[in-house]
Short mmCIF file of C-alpha atoms in Angstrom, two decimals:
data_model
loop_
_atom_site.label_atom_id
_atom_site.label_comp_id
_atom_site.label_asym_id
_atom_site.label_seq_id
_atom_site.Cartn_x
_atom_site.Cartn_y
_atom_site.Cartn_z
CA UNK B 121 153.85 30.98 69.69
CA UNK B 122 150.42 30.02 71.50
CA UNK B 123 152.36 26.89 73.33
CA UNK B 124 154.84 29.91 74.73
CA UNK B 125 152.02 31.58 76.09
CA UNK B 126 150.37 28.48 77.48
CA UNK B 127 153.11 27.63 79.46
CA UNK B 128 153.94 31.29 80.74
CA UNK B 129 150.56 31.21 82.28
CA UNK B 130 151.26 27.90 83.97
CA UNK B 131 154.26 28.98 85.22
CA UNK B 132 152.22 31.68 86.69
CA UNK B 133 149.67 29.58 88.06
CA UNK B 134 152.45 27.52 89.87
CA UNK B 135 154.14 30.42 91.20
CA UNK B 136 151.26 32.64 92.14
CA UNK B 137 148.47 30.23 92.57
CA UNK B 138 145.29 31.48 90.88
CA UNK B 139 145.55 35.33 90.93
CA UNK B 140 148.08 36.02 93.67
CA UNK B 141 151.49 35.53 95.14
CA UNK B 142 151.86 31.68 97.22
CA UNK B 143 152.07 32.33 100.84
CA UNK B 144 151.31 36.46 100.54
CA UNK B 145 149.87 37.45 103.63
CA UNK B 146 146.79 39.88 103.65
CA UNK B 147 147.20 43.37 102.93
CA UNK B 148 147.41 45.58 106.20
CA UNK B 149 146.77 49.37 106.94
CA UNK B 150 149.93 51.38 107.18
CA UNK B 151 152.44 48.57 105.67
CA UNK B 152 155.16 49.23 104.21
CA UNK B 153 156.90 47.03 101.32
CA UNK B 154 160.28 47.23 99.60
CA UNK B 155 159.90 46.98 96.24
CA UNK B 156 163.04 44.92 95.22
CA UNK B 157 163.98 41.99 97.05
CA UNK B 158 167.35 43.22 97.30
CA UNK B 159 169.22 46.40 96.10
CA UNK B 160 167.38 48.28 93.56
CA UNK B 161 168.57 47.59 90.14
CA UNK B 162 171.41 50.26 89.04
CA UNK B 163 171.14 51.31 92.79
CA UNK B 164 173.64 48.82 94.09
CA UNK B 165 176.73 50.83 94.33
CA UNK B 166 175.53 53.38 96.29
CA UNK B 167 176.46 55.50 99.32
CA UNK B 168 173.25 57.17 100.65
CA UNK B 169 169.64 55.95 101.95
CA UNK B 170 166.16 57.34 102.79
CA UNK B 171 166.73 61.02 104.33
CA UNK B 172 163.60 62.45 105.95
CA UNK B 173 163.56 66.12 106.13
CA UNK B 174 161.12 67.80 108.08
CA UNK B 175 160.24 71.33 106.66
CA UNK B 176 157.44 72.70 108.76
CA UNK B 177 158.22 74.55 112.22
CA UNK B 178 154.30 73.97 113.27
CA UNK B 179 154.90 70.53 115.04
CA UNK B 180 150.97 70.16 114.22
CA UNK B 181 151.61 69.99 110.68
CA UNK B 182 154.02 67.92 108.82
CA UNK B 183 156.05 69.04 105.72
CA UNK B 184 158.46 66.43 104.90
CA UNK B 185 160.17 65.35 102.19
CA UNK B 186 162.36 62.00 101.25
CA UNK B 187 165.54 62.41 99.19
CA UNK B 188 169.07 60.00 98.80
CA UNK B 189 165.96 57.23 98.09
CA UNK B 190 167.73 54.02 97.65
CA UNK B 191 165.20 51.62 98.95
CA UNK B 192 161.58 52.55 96.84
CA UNK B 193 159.27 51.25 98.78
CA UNK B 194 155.21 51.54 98.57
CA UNK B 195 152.76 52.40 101.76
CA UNK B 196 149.73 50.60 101.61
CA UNK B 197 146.15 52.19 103.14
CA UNK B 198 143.69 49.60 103.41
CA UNK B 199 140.06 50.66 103.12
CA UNK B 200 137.72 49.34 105.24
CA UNK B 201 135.14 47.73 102.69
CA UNK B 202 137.65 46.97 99.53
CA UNK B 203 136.03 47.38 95.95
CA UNK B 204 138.91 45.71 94.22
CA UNK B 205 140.17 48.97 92.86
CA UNK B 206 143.80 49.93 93.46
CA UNK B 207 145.86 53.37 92.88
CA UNK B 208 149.62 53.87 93.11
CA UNK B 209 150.15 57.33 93.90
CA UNK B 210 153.48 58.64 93.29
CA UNK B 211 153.83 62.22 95.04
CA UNK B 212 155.83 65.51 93.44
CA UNK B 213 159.10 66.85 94.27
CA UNK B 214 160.62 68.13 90.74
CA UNK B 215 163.08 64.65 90.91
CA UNK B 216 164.76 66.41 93.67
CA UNK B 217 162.52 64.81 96.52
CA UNK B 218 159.19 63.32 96.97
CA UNK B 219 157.20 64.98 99.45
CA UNK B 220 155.55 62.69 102.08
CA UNK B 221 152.28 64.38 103.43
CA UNK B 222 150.88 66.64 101.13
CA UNK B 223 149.93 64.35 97.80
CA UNK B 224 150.25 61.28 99.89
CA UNK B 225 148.18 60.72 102.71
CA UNK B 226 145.11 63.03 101.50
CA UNK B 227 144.38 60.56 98.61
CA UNK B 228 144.13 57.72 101.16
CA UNK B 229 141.77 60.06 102.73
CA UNK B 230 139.46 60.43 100.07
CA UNK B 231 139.39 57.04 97.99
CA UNK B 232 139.57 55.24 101.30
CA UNK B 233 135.97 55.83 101.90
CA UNK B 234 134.95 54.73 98.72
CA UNK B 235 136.48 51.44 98.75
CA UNK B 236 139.80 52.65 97.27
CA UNK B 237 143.22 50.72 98.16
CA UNK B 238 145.74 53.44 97.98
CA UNK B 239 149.06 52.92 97.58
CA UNK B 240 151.77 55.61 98.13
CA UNK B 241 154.93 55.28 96.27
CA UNK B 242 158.08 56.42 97.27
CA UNK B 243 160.40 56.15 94.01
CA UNK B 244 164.18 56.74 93.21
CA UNK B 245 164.84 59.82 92.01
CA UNK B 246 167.25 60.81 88.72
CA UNK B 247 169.04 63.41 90.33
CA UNK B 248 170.76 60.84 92.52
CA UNK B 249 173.90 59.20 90.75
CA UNK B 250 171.95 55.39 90.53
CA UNK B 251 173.13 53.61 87.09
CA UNK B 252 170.66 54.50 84.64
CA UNK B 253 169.11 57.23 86.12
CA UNK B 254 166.99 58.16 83.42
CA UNK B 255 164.94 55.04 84.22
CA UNK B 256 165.12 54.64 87.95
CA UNK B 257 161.67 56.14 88.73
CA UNK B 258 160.09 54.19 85.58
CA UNK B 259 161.67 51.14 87.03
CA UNK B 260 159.77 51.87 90.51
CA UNK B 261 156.34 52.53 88.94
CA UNK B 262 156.61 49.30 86.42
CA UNK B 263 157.63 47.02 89.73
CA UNK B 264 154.85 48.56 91.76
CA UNK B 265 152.16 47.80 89.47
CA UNK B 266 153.36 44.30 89.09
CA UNK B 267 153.48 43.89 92.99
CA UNK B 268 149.85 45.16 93.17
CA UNK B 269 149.16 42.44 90.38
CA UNK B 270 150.49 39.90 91.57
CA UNK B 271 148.84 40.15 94.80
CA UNK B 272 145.62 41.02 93.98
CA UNK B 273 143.69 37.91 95.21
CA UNK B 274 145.09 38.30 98.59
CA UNK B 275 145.02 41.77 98.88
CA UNK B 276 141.20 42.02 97.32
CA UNK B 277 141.85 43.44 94.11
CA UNK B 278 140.62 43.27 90.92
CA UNK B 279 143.82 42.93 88.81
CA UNK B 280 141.98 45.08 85.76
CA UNK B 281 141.60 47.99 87.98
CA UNK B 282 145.15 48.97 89.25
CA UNK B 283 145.69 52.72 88.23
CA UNK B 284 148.38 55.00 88.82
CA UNK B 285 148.42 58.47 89.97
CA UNK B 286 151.42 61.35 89.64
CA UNK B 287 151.78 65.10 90.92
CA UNK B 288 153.73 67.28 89.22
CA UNK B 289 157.24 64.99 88.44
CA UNK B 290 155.17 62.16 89.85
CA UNK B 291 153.34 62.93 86.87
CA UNK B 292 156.36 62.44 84.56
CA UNK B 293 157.11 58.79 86.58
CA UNK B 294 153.22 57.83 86.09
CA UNK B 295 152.53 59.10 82.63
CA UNK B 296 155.92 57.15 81.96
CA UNK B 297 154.69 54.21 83.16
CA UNK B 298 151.12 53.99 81.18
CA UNK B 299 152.82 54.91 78.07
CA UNK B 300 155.96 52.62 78.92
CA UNK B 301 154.77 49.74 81.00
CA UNK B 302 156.14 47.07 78.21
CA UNK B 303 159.51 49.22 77.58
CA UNK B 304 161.96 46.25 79.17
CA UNK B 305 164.31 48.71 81.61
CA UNK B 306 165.41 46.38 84.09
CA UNK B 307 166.13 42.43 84.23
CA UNK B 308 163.12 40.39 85.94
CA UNK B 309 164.61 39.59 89.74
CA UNK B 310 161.45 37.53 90.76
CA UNK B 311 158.37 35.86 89.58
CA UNK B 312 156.00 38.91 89.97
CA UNK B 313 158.18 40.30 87.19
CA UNK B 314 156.14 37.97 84.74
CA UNK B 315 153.14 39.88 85.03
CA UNK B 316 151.78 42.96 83.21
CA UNK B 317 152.96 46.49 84.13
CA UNK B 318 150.28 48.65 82.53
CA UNK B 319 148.02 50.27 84.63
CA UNK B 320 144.15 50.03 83.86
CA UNK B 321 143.57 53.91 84.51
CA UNK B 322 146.03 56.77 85.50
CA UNK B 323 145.12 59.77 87.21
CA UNK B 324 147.67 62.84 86.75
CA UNK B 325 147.61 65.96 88.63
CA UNK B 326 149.54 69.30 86.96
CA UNK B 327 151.80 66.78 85.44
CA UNK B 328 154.91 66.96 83.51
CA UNK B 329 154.85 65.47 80.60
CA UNK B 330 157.43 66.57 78.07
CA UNK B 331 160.99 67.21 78.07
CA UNK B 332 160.63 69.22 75.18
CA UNK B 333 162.64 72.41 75.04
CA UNK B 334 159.63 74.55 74.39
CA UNK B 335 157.39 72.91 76.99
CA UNK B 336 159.63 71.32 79.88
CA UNK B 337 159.97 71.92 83.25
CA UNK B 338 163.44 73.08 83.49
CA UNK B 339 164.24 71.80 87.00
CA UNK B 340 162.85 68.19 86.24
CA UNK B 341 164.29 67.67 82.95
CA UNK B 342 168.08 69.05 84.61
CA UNK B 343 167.94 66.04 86.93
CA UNK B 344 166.35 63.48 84.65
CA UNK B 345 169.44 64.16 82.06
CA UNK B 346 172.24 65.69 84.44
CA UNK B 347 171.93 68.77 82.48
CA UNK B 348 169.52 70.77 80.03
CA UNK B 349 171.60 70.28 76.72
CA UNK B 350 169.96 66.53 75.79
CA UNK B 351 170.50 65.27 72.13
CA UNK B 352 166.47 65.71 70.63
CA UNK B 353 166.32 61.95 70.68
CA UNK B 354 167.30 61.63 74.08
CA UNK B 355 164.34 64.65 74.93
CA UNK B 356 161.97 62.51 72.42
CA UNK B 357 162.32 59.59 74.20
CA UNK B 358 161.33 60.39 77.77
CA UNK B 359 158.23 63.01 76.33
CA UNK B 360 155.31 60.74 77.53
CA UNK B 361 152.77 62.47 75.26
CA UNK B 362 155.38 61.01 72.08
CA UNK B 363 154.40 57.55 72.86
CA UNK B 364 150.53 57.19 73.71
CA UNK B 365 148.79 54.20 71.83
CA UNK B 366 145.64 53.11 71.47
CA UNK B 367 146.43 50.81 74.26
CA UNK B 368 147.90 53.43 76.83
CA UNK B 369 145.18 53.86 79.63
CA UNK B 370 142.54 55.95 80.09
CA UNK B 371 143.41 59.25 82.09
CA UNK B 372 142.15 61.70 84.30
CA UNK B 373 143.81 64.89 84.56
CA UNK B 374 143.65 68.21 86.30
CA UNK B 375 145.68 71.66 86.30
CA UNK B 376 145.46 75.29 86.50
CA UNK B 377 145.95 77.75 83.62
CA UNK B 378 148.34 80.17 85.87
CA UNK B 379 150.66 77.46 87.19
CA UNK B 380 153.95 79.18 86.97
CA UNK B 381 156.05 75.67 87.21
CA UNK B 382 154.55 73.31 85.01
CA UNK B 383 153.45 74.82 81.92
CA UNK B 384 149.90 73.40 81.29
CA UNK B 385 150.61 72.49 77.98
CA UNK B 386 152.00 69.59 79.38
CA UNK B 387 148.78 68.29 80.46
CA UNK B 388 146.90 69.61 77.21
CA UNK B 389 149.48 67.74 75.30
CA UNK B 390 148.67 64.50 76.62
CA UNK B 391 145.16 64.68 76.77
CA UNK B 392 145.62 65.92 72.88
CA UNK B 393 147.24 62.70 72.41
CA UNK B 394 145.15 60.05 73.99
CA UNK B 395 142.50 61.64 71.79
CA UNK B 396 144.22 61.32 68.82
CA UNK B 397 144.55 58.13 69.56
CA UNK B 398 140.89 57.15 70.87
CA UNK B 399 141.99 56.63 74.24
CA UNK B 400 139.32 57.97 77.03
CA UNK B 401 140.46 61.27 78.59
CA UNK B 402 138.92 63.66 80.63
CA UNK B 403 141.29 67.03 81.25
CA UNK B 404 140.60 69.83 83.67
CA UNK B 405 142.32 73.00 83.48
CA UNK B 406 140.83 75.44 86.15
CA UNK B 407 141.40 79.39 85.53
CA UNK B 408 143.61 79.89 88.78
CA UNK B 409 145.03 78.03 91.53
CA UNK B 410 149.18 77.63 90.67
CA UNK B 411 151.36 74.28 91.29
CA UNK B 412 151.27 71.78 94.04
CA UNK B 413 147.81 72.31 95.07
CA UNK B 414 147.43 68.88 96.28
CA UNK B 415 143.44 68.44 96.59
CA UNK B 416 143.30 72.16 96.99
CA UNK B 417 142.19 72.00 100.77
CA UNK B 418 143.83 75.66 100.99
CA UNK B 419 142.22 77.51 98.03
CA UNK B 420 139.52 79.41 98.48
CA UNK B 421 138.44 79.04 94.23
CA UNK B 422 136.47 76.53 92.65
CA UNK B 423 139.59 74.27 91.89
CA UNK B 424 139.35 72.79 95.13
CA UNK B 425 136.49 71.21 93.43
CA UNK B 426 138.38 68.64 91.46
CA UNK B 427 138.64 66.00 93.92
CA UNK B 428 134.48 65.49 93.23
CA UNK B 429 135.47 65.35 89.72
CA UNK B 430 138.11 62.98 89.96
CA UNK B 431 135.24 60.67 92.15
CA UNK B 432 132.75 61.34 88.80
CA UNK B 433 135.33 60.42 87.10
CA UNK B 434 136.29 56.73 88.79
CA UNK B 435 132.26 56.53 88.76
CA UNK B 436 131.73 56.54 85.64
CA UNK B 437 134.41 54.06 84.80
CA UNK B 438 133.05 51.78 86.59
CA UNK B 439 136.25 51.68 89.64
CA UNK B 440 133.58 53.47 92.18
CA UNK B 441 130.27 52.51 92.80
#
């Protein structure tokens, strides 16, 4: 088998050239990139594309949201000083939308600074009729770390610190992804599918987790299956805390104990699990502060705090200085 892998990674090396994509231009602030080359796979048949809601009557303040996504596409913010550290950040929205400004933008805002590329993701969404919809959103997050790979020399980053980062049913698509990233749910389309889809870290913010009767989030695991009545082995299968190896990556995650949406033993579960199995964790559950606080800019409690944790956090593994 060592002559296979030999001539994968010279395949690679022709393809990509040494540690990037041939011809890939530099990275710029505010770009945005379609993440298939075509029509998403399972997404070809159908009818609807990219709706923008706005939800906010202050015109100072956005509140939209993005549903009927057919086209996933990521939106790159380019700090000025790169470390070679990258995070795909895949917002909330229960599979029923992903919200656009709050769990977006503000993470650009505060890894930016430290020499954080930030990427936002934009992913399908189960409750839309694509073909396979249980593994639309998984098939986003796997092709957007691969993109970020295979880029990496031309977009100055270190291709052993790409991380992922989910809110909420973001959290479900991320923790999916660094306990799935070798789970084969889509045929390769291009040469950047050769490359490894496990993130280095992931970063998960009042996450679900498990579609577990006893601790699901109704709403999310409704549109994952099309329904709440799911054969266990179906629920088993798409629980993210049932398949953490030794090899899944080492997580951040934060929560608070009254959220009224996401049970919290979602996130214990998981952080239960990458100790089990000697994976790094660090898990904060503060004592108030609900769902969807974002980076908490409107609480007036100590779980605003986080965001400095998170930043220890990166710190001490080495993606901060």
């Amino acid at each position: 088998m060592k002559w296979k892998k030999i001539l994968a990674a010279t395949l690679l090396t022709a393809v990509f050239g040494v540690g990037g994509v041939a011809g890939a231009a530099p990275l710029q602030n505010g770009e945005s990139m379609n993440l298939w080359p075509g029509a998403a796979p399972g997404s070809e048949n159908v009818s609807f594309h990219n709706k923008v809601t706005e939800r906010s009557e202050d015109p100072a303040h956005h509140d939209r949201i993005m549903t009927d996504i057919d086209v996933p596409h990521m939106i790159a913010h380019v700090p000025a000083n790169p470390n070679g550290t990258a995070l795909i950040v895949g917002p909330g929205g229960g599979y029923a939308r992903v919200v656009m400004d709050k769990e977006s933008d503000e993470m650009a805002d505060l890894l930016n600074p430290e020499g954080v590329t930030v990427f936002i993701l934009r992913y399908r969404l189960p409750s839309n009729m694509h073909k396979n919809r249980q593994d639309v959103s998984l098939e986003d997050g796997q092709r957007a770390v691969r993109i970020v790979r295979a880029h990496a020399k031309e977009w100055n980053i270190d291709p052993n610190k790409i991380g992922i980062m989910g809110f909420s049913a973001g959290g479900h698509m991320a923790s999916s992804v660094s306990t799935n990233y070798d789970r084969k749910v889509y045929e390769p389309v291009d040469a950047q599918d050769q490359v490894s889809a496990r993130p280095d870290f992931t970063v998960l913010g009042y996450p679900v987790i498990s579609m577990l009767p006893e601790y699901c989030h109704e709403g999310t695991k409704k549109r994952l299956f099309g329904g709440l009545s799911v054969k266990k082995e179906l629920e088993e299968k798409y629980s993210s805390e049932l398949h953490v190896t030794a090899q899944t990556p080492p997580a951040f995650i934060v929560c608070a104990a009254d959220d009224p949406v996401v049970p919290p033993v979602n996130s214990i579960r998981y952080f239960q699990a990458l100790r089990k199995n000697g994976v790094q964790a660090e898990l904060h559950v503060f004592r108030e502060g609900g769902h969807g606080f974002g980076l908490g800019h409107k609480l007036d409690t100590s779980t605003s705090d986080w965001q400095h944790d998170l930043l220890g956090w990166m710190k001490d593994m080495g993606l901060i200085q």
